[in-house]
Amino acid sequence: MTFNYAKEIDNALMRLHDEGRYRTFIDIERKRGNFPHAIWRKPDGSDKPITVWCGNDYLGMGQHPVVLAAMHEALDAAGAGSGGTRNISGTTVYHRRLEAELADLHQKEAALVFTSAYVANDATLSTLPKLFPGLIIYSDALNHASMIEGIRRNGGAKRVFRHNDVAHLRALMAADDPAAPKLVAFESVYSMDGDFGPIAELCDAAEEFGALTYLDEVHAVGMYGPRGGGVAERDGLLHRITIVNGTLGKAYGVHGGYIATDTRMADAIRSYAPGFIFTTSLPPVVAAGAAASVAHLKTDSAIRKAHQTQAAILKTRFKALGLPVIDHGSHIVPVIVGDPKHTKLLSDMLLEQHGIYVQPINFPTVPRGTERLRFTPSPLHGPAEIEALVRAMDQLWAHCALNRAEMAG
């Protein structure tokens, strides 16, 4: 009797349905110049106008005229694809220009562009033990899946320290061989709770034990710091970071990821990382748009201020309703529901009844019991959009009989 592959697939999918964790995607048609509004192409063939509240195009740069103009120009000049990997005809003037912008952004000597920040994390962290035999990587417990995967695949030693717990990190490093090469990997903004990593204190610990530092700024680049260089730039700490990881697909509104570091390190990663060597490079049109976006946001502090203001307003409005908002002072607005089925129900009702699109966040992205709706306001979510969202959440929270915090009298 042969193995029943179809049955096992059905069982695996049914488990997700039973737990309320099955993920559904909706078809969205975005209209240029109309961000954050879009059209939902419903399964029955009808259309419904919606407002997107869960996108990672944090600043609306995916619709910015400067970015679109650069992409049109590159498309007309260079065509569609890059033509190969970086070492086989896939390095163009657009890639060089983008890497120069990124190195300058983080005050580093060099940058390397990858097809995504996930690939950049995975490729870099899995390659470092080839450069430093015996390397021990100390990883924050809430680091992104891409960091965890890269560290897991590298074949070297790893230690996981409790989230943002510098004392635990120190204890782990003190227990290891003082002569062993070490690296501390952490994030600046953790995307699910919106809390900040204690970068200065982590750097203190790393320096005390002779460790390198690896900082993921994916949810901070473009949005923090005088020129959008992230939290490390905002706090004057870039010189203490060995390798910075960032994305071009969130605040910069395009696509791709990168690392920024010194010339020697970049050259070694470029030369040894399979995720860089064997992957077709970004299309020139994407590199051109990303470079234009990075350059623009270096000078546009007003958009960063507006972004933070809208996030603060939304959190204040939610708190006034007694909704369980996690507020660590960042731009991310998580509202805890605490049950996967209720979270999915709220998401579905917001979409169907109110034209508000926010995806449920369930396990394994967040721990069981902390299921949530994660809102990402942008500078283009104005008073009307916020008012509609707040009214809808108030109504549906009552409809589902969910708990509220004590409201100030």
Short mmCIF file of C-alpha atoms in Angstrom, two decimals:
data_model
loop_
_atom_site.label_atom_id
_atom_site.label_comp_id
_atom_site.label_asym_id
_atom_site.label_seq_id
_atom_site.Cartn_x
_atom_site.Cartn_y
_atom_site.Cartn_z
CA MET A 1 0.00 0.00 0.00
CA THR A 2 1.46 3.35 -1.03
CA PHE A 3 1.60 6.40 1.17
CA ASN A 4 -1.49 8.62 0.89
CA TYR A 5 0.10 11.98 0.15
CA ALA A 6 -3.18 13.75 -0.65
CA LYS A 7 -4.70 12.68 2.67
CA GLU A 8 -1.76 14.04 4.66
CA ILE A 9 -1.94 17.37 2.83
CA ASP A 10 -5.67 17.54 3.59
CA ASN A 11 -5.00 16.75 7.26
CA ALA A 12 -2.33 19.45 7.50
CA LEU A 13 -4.63 22.07 5.99
CA MET A 14 -7.58 20.97 8.12
CA ARG A 15 -5.53 21.49 11.28
CA LEU A 16 -5.05 25.11 10.29
CA HIS A 17 -8.76 25.53 9.61
CA ASP A 18 -9.70 23.91 12.95
CA GLU A 19 -7.37 26.23 14.86
CA GLY A 20 -8.56 29.32 13.00
CA ARG A 21 -5.07 29.84 11.57
CA TYR A 22 -5.71 29.17 7.88
CA ARG A 23 -4.49 32.18 5.91
CA THR A 24 -6.58 33.66 3.13
CA PHE A 25 -5.38 36.16 0.56
CA ILE A 26 -7.59 38.72 -1.11
CA ASP A 27 -7.12 40.17 -4.59
CA ILE A 28 -6.34 43.87 -4.36
CA GLU A 29 -6.09 46.36 -7.20
CA ARG A 30 -4.21 49.47 -6.19
CA LYS A 31 -4.82 52.73 -8.02
CA ARG A 32 -1.87 55.04 -8.53
CA GLY A 33 -2.26 58.20 -6.50
CA ASN A 34 -5.07 56.76 -4.39
CA PHE A 35 -3.04 55.18 -1.56
CA PRO A 36 -4.09 53.81 0.97
CA HIS A 37 -7.36 53.15 -0.85
CA ALA A 38 -7.73 50.20 -3.21
CA ILE A 39 -10.28 47.92 -4.86
CA TRP A 40 -11.04 44.44 -3.54
CA ARG A 41 -11.83 42.01 -6.35
CA LYS A 42 -14.25 39.71 -4.50
CA PRO A 43 -14.55 35.98 -5.27
CA ASP A 44 -18.07 36.53 -6.64
CA GLY A 45 -16.69 38.88 -9.29
CA SER A 46 -17.90 42.11 -7.71
CA ASP A 47 -15.69 45.00 -6.57
CA LYS A 48 -15.56 46.73 -3.20
CA PRO A 49 -13.59 49.89 -2.30
CA ILE A 50 -11.35 49.28 0.70
CA THR A 51 -8.80 51.10 2.84
CA VAL A 52 -5.61 49.12 3.46
CA TRP A 53 -4.57 49.29 7.12
CA CYS A 54 -2.00 46.48 7.25
CA GLY A 55 0.44 47.37 4.48
CA ASN A 56 4.17 47.75 5.03
CA ASP A 57 4.47 50.59 2.51
CA TYR A 58 4.70 52.70 5.67
CA LEU A 59 5.16 56.10 4.01
CA GLY A 60 3.30 55.56 0.73
CA MET A 61 6.56 55.78 -1.23
CA GLY A 62 5.33 53.06 -3.59
CA GLN A 63 3.14 55.79 -5.11
CA HIS A 64 5.55 58.72 -4.85
CA PRO A 65 6.13 60.66 -8.11
CA VAL A 66 9.92 60.74 -7.58
CA VAL A 67 10.04 56.95 -7.34
CA LEU A 68 7.69 56.35 -10.27
CA ALA A 69 9.60 58.77 -12.49
CA ALA A 70 12.90 57.02 -11.77
CA MET A 71 11.37 53.66 -12.56
CA HIS A 72 9.82 54.85 -15.82
CA GLU A 73 13.16 56.30 -16.89
CA ALA A 74 15.05 53.09 -16.06
CA LEU A 75 12.47 50.90 -17.77
CA ASP A 76 12.72 52.92 -20.96
CA ALA A 77 16.52 52.96 -20.78
CA ALA A 78 17.35 49.42 -19.69
CA GLY A 79 14.31 47.23 -20.27
CA ALA A 80 12.80 44.74 -17.85
CA GLY A 81 15.19 42.20 -16.29
CA SER A 82 18.78 42.43 -15.11
CA GLY A 83 19.97 39.60 -17.29
CA GLY A 84 21.68 37.47 -14.69
CA THR A 85 23.30 37.12 -11.32
CA ARG A 86 25.52 39.93 -10.11
CA ASN A 87 28.67 38.22 -11.40
CA ILE A 88 27.09 37.17 -14.72
CA SER A 89 25.98 40.43 -16.35
CA GLY A 90 23.58 41.31 -13.53
CA THR A 91 25.49 44.28 -12.10
CA THR A 92 24.38 47.56 -13.66
CA VAL A 93 24.88 51.24 -12.99
CA TYR A 94 21.52 51.15 -11.19
CA HIS A 95 22.72 48.54 -8.71
CA ARG A 96 25.91 50.48 -8.08
CA ARG A 97 23.97 53.70 -7.56
CA LEU A 98 21.61 52.01 -5.10
CA GLU A 99 24.44 50.47 -3.09
CA ALA A 100 26.21 53.83 -2.92
CA GLU A 101 23.02 55.45 -1.57
CA LEU A 102 22.63 52.73 1.05
CA ALA A 103 26.24 52.84 2.20
CA ASP A 104 25.94 56.60 2.61
CA LEU A 105 22.61 56.22 4.43
CA HIS A 106 24.18 54.05 7.14
CA GLN A 107 27.55 55.81 7.17
CA LYS A 108 29.30 52.64 6.02
CA GLU A 109 31.94 51.98 3.38
CA ALA A 110 29.86 49.55 1.33
CA ALA A 111 26.47 47.93 0.83
CA LEU A 112 25.23 44.77 -0.87
CA VAL A 113 21.75 44.53 -2.39
CA PHE A 114 19.81 41.24 -2.25
CA THR A 115 16.44 40.20 -3.65
CA SER A 116 14.82 40.64 -0.22
CA ALA A 117 15.75 41.47 3.36
CA TYR A 118 14.86 37.88 4.25
CA VAL A 119 17.48 36.64 1.78
CA ALA A 120 19.97 39.25 3.02
CA ASN A 121 19.58 38.04 6.61
CA ASP A 122 19.61 34.37 5.73
CA ALA A 123 22.55 34.60 3.33
CA THR A 124 24.71 36.80 5.54
CA LEU A 125 24.13 35.05 8.86
CA SER A 126 24.59 31.59 7.33
CA THR A 127 27.85 32.70 5.68
CA LEU A 128 29.60 34.37 8.63
CA PRO A 129 30.88 31.10 10.21
CA LYS A 130 32.71 30.40 6.95
CA LEU A 131 34.61 33.63 7.53
CA PHE A 132 35.06 33.21 11.29
CA PRO A 133 35.56 29.51 12.17
CA GLY A 134 34.09 28.70 15.56
CA LEU A 135 31.79 31.74 15.50
CA ILE A 136 29.15 31.86 18.25
CA ILE A 137 26.03 33.87 17.38
CA TYR A 138 23.93 35.31 20.21
CA SER A 139 20.38 35.90 18.96
CA ASP A 140 17.50 37.78 20.57
CA ALA A 141 14.60 35.41 21.25
CA LEU A 142 12.20 37.47 19.12
CA ASN A 143 14.44 37.91 16.09
CA HIS A 144 12.76 37.57 12.70
CA ALA A 145 12.36 34.16 11.08
CA SER A 146 14.94 35.08 8.43
CA MET A 147 17.59 35.67 11.11
CA ILE A 148 16.67 32.48 12.92
CA GLU A 149 16.87 30.50 9.68
CA GLY A 150 20.24 31.97 8.72
CA ILE A 151 21.68 31.23 12.14
CA ARG A 152 20.22 27.70 12.14
CA ARG A 153 21.69 26.87 8.74
CA ASN A 154 25.17 28.15 9.37
CA GLY A 155 26.31 25.07 11.25
CA GLY A 156 27.95 27.12 13.97
CA ALA A 157 27.17 27.58 17.64
CA LYS A 158 24.19 29.69 18.65
CA ARG A 159 22.86 31.06 21.91
CA VAL A 160 19.39 32.59 22.32
CA PHE A 161 19.05 35.33 24.92
CA ARG A 162 15.73 36.44 26.38
CA HIS A 163 14.12 39.28 24.47
CA ASN A 164 15.93 42.59 25.12
CA ASP A 165 17.59 41.03 28.20
CA VAL A 166 21.14 42.39 28.18
CA ALA A 167 22.00 40.74 31.50
CA HIS A 168 21.10 37.34 30.06
CA LEU A 169 23.21 38.06 27.00
CA ARG A 170 26.19 38.95 29.19
CA ALA A 171 25.77 35.75 31.20
CA LEU A 172 25.73 33.65 28.02
CA MET A 173 28.83 35.34 26.62
CA ALA A 174 30.67 35.07 29.95
CA ALA A 175 30.10 31.31 29.93
CA ASP A 176 31.77 30.87 26.53
CA ASP A 177 35.42 30.75 25.53
CA PRO A 178 36.78 34.32 25.68
CA ALA A 179 38.89 33.64 22.58
CA ALA A 180 35.97 32.42 20.42
CA PRO A 181 34.69 34.80 17.73
CA LYS A 182 31.27 36.15 18.65
CA LEU A 183 28.40 38.08 17.06
CA VAL A 184 25.29 39.58 18.67
CA ALA A 185 22.22 39.69 16.38
CA PHE A 186 19.18 41.82 17.21
CA GLU A 187 16.58 44.21 15.79
CA SER A 188 15.85 47.89 16.26
CA VAL A 189 12.04 47.69 15.99
CA TYR A 190 10.29 44.37 16.56
CA SER A 191 7.39 44.28 14.16
CA MET A 192 4.73 42.41 16.12
CA ASP A 193 4.82 44.40 19.39
CA GLY A 194 6.45 47.54 18.00
CA ASP A 195 9.04 47.66 20.80
CA PHE A 196 12.62 48.90 20.43
CA GLY A 197 15.81 46.96 21.02
CA PRO A 198 18.24 48.44 23.59
CA ILE A 199 20.90 49.05 20.95
CA ALA A 200 23.38 51.00 23.06
CA GLU A 201 23.32 48.47 25.90
CA LEU A 202 23.66 45.54 23.49
CA CYS A 203 26.64 47.25 21.87
CA ASP A 204 28.18 47.77 25.33
CA ALA A 205 27.89 44.05 26.03
CA ALA A 206 29.25 43.11 22.60
CA GLU A 207 32.26 45.36 22.98
CA GLU A 208 32.92 44.05 26.49
CA PHE A 209 33.23 40.50 25.12
CA GLY A 210 34.86 41.36 21.79
CA ALA A 211 31.78 40.53 19.70
CA LEU A 212 30.63 41.88 16.35
CA THR A 213 27.12 43.38 16.08
CA TYR A 214 24.38 42.63 13.54
CA LEU A 215 21.36 44.94 13.51
CA ASP A 216 18.14 44.34 11.57
CA GLU A 217 16.59 47.77 10.85
CA VAL A 218 13.91 46.48 8.48
CA HIS A 219 11.02 48.19 10.31
CA ALA A 220 12.98 51.39 10.93
CA VAL A 221 14.87 52.40 7.78
CA GLY A 222 13.34 55.42 6.11
CA MET A 223 11.28 56.23 9.21
CA TYR A 224 13.74 57.01 12.02
CA GLY A 225 16.83 59.17 12.14
CA PRO A 226 17.54 62.56 10.54
CA ARG A 227 17.96 60.96 7.09
CA GLY A 228 15.97 57.77 7.59
CA GLY A 229 18.98 55.68 8.56
CA GLY A 230 17.01 53.92 11.27
CA VAL A 231 17.04 53.86 15.05
CA ALA A 232 20.82 53.47 15.17
CA GLU A 233 21.18 56.71 13.22
CA ARG A 234 18.57 58.42 15.42
CA ASP A 235 20.52 57.41 18.53
CA GLY A 236 23.98 58.16 17.12
CA LEU A 237 25.05 54.50 17.22
CA LEU A 238 25.79 53.60 13.59
CA HIS A 239 29.54 53.54 14.22
CA ARG A 240 29.04 50.75 16.77
CA ILE A 241 27.20 48.43 14.38
CA THR A 242 29.25 46.00 12.29
CA ILE A 243 26.51 45.00 9.85
CA VAL A 244 23.15 46.71 9.26
CA ASN A 245 20.34 44.86 7.50
CA GLY A 246 17.50 46.76 5.86
CA THR A 247 14.67 46.44 3.36
CA LEU A 248 13.60 48.38 0.29
CA GLY A 249 10.08 46.93 0.37
CA LYS A 250 8.63 48.71 3.38
CA ALA A 251 9.26 52.42 4.03
CA TYR A 252 11.02 52.77 0.66
CA GLY A 253 7.99 51.31 -1.11
CA VAL A 254 9.80 49.22 -3.74
CA HIS A 255 11.43 45.78 -3.39
CA GLY A 256 14.64 44.15 -2.20
CA GLY A 257 16.91 44.02 0.83
CA TYR A 258 20.50 44.80 1.71
CA ILE A 259 23.32 44.87 4.20
CA ALA A 260 25.63 47.83 4.87
CA THR A 261 29.05 47.31 6.42
CA ASP A 262 32.77 47.92 5.81
CA THR A 263 34.38 47.18 2.45
CA ARG A 264 36.23 44.07 3.60
CA MET A 265 33.14 42.45 5.14
CA ALA A 266 30.98 43.27 2.12
CA ASP A 267 33.58 41.77 -0.21
CA ALA A 268 33.71 38.57 1.84
CA ILE A 269 29.91 38.18 1.96
CA ARG A 270 29.71 38.91 -1.76
CA SER A 271 32.30 36.24 -2.44
CA TYR A 272 31.04 33.47 -0.14
CA ALA A 273 27.24 33.78 0.28
CA PRO A 274 25.30 31.41 -2.05
CA GLY A 275 22.17 33.55 -1.56
CA PHE A 276 24.02 36.41 -3.25
CA ILE A 277 26.16 34.51 -5.76
CA PHE A 278 23.47 32.30 -7.31
CA THR A 279 20.45 34.65 -7.40
CA THR A 280 19.43 36.80 -10.36
CA SER A 281 19.86 40.42 -9.35
CA LEU A 282 17.06 42.94 -8.93
CA PRO A 283 15.71 44.34 -12.20
CA PRO A 284 17.32 47.72 -12.99
CA VAL A 285 13.91 49.39 -12.85
CA VAL A 286 13.50 48.24 -9.22
CA ALA A 287 17.02 49.31 -8.26
CA ALA A 288 16.42 52.73 -9.83
CA GLY A 289 13.15 53.24 -7.95
CA ALA A 290 14.70 52.14 -4.67
CA ALA A 291 17.69 54.47 -5.11
CA ALA A 292 15.35 57.39 -5.82
CA SER A 293 13.28 56.57 -2.74
CA VAL A 294 16.31 56.30 -0.44
CA ALA A 295 17.72 59.56 -1.77
CA HIS A 296 14.41 61.38 -1.38
CA LEU A 297 13.77 60.24 2.17
CA LYS A 298 17.21 61.44 3.25
CA THR A 299 15.82 64.96 2.87
CA ASP A 300 12.12 64.52 3.72
CA SER A 301 11.88 64.65 7.51
CA ALA A 302 8.33 66.06 7.30
CA ILE A 303 6.94 62.75 6.08
CA ARG A 304 8.60 60.93 8.98
CA LYS A 305 7.07 63.36 11.46
CA ALA A 306 3.63 63.01 9.89
CA HIS A 307 3.94 59.24 10.05
CA GLN A 308 4.67 59.25 13.78
CA THR A 309 1.84 61.73 14.39
CA GLN A 310 -0.75 59.53 12.67
CA ALA A 311 0.39 56.48 14.63
CA ALA A 312 0.17 58.39 17.91
CA ILE A 313 -3.33 59.65 17.06
CA LEU A 314 -4.58 56.15 16.24
CA LYS A 315 -3.18 54.69 19.46
CA THR A 316 -4.75 57.50 21.48
CA ARG A 317 -8.15 56.92 19.85
CA PHE A 318 -7.99 53.15 20.42
CA LYS A 319 -6.96 53.61 24.07
CA ALA A 320 -9.90 55.96 24.60
CA LEU A 321 -12.18 53.07 23.62
CA GLY A 322 -10.44 50.74 26.06
CA LEU A 323 -8.99 48.56 23.31
CA PRO A 324 -5.91 46.56 24.39
CA VAL A 325 -3.26 48.40 22.39
CA ILE A 326 0.44 47.62 22.77
CA ASP A 327 2.24 50.97 22.76
CA HIS A 328 6.03 51.08 22.84
CA GLY A 329 6.22 54.44 21.09
CA SER A 330 6.84 53.14 17.58
CA HIS A 331 4.74 53.44 14.43
CA ILE A 332 3.25 49.94 14.79
CA VAL A 333 -0.21 49.67 16.38
CA PRO A 334 -1.05 46.12 17.57
CA VAL A 335 -4.47 45.45 19.14
CA ILE A 336 -4.55 42.17 21.08
CA VAL A 337 -7.57 39.93 20.53
CA GLY A 338 -6.11 36.81 22.14
CA ASP A 339 -7.96 34.16 20.15
CA PRO A 340 -7.32 33.09 16.55
CA LYS A 341 -10.96 32.57 15.59
CA HIS A 342 -12.07 35.91 17.02
CA THR A 343 -9.13 37.61 15.31
CA LYS A 344 -10.11 36.12 11.95
CA LEU A 345 -13.77 37.01 12.55
CA LEU A 346 -12.91 40.64 13.30
CA SER A 347 -10.72 40.83 10.21
CA ASP A 348 -13.48 39.38 8.02
CA MET A 349 -16.16 41.70 9.44
CA LEU A 350 -13.97 44.80 9.05
CA LEU A 351 -13.45 43.91 5.41
CA GLU A 352 -16.99 42.83 4.50
CA GLN A 353 -18.97 45.38 6.49
CA HIS A 354 -16.66 48.41 6.61
CA GLY A 355 -14.23 48.10 3.68
CA ILE A 356 -11.26 48.04 6.09
CA TYR A 357 -8.50 45.57 5.28
CA VAL A 358 -6.30 44.34 8.13
CA GLN A 359 -4.95 40.81 8.21
CA PRO A 360 -5.17 38.68 11.39
CA ILE A 361 -1.81 37.88 12.99
CA ASN A 362 -1.82 34.40 14.52
CA PHE A 363 0.58 31.71 15.70
CA PRO A 364 3.39 31.01 14.76
CA THR A 365 4.00 34.67 13.89
CA VAL A 366 3.03 35.58 17.47
CA PRO A 367 2.68 33.33 20.57
CA ARG A 368 -0.64 31.58 21.14
CA GLY A 369 -2.95 33.71 23.24
CA THR A 370 -1.57 36.97 21.80
CA GLU A 371 -3.32 36.84 18.43
CA ARG A 372 -3.89 40.36 17.17
CA LEU A 373 -4.80 42.86 14.51
CA ARG A 374 -1.73 44.87 13.54
CA PHE A 375 -2.44 48.32 12.12
CA THR A 376 0.16 50.32 10.22
CA PRO A 377 -1.00 53.91 9.75
CA SER A 378 0.79 56.02 7.16
CA PRO A 379 0.98 59.80 6.63
CA LEU A 380 -1.78 59.30 4.04
CA HIS A 381 -4.25 57.74 6.48
CA GLY A 382 -6.00 61.02 7.30
CA PRO A 383 -8.71 62.01 9.80
CA ALA A 384 -11.52 60.48 7.71
CA GLU A 385 -9.78 57.11 7.44
CA ILE A 386 -8.92 57.07 11.15
CA GLU A 387 -12.47 58.02 12.14
CA ALA A 388 -13.95 55.23 10.00
CA LEU A 389 -11.55 52.69 11.50
CA VAL A 390 -12.15 53.74 15.10
CA ARG A 391 -15.94 53.63 14.71
CA ALA A 392 -15.77 50.20 13.07
CA MET A 393 -13.50 48.77 15.77
CA ASP A 394 -15.72 50.15 18.54
CA GLN A 395 -18.82 48.60 16.98
CA LEU A 396 -17.28 45.20 16.22
CA TRP A 397 -15.49 44.92 19.57
CA ALA A 398 -18.88 45.31 21.25
CA HIS A 399 -20.54 42.91 18.78
CA CYS A 400 -17.98 40.20 19.60
CA ALA A 401 -18.26 40.96 23.36
CA LEU A 402 -14.49 41.31 23.74
CA ASN A 403 -12.92 42.70 26.89
CA ARG A 404 -11.93 46.33 27.21
CA ALA A 405 -9.53 48.06 29.56
CA GLU A 406 -10.80 50.51 32.16
CA MET A 407 -11.42 53.85 30.46
CA ALA A 408 -10.33 57.05 32.13
CA GLY A 409 -13.28 58.95 33.56
#
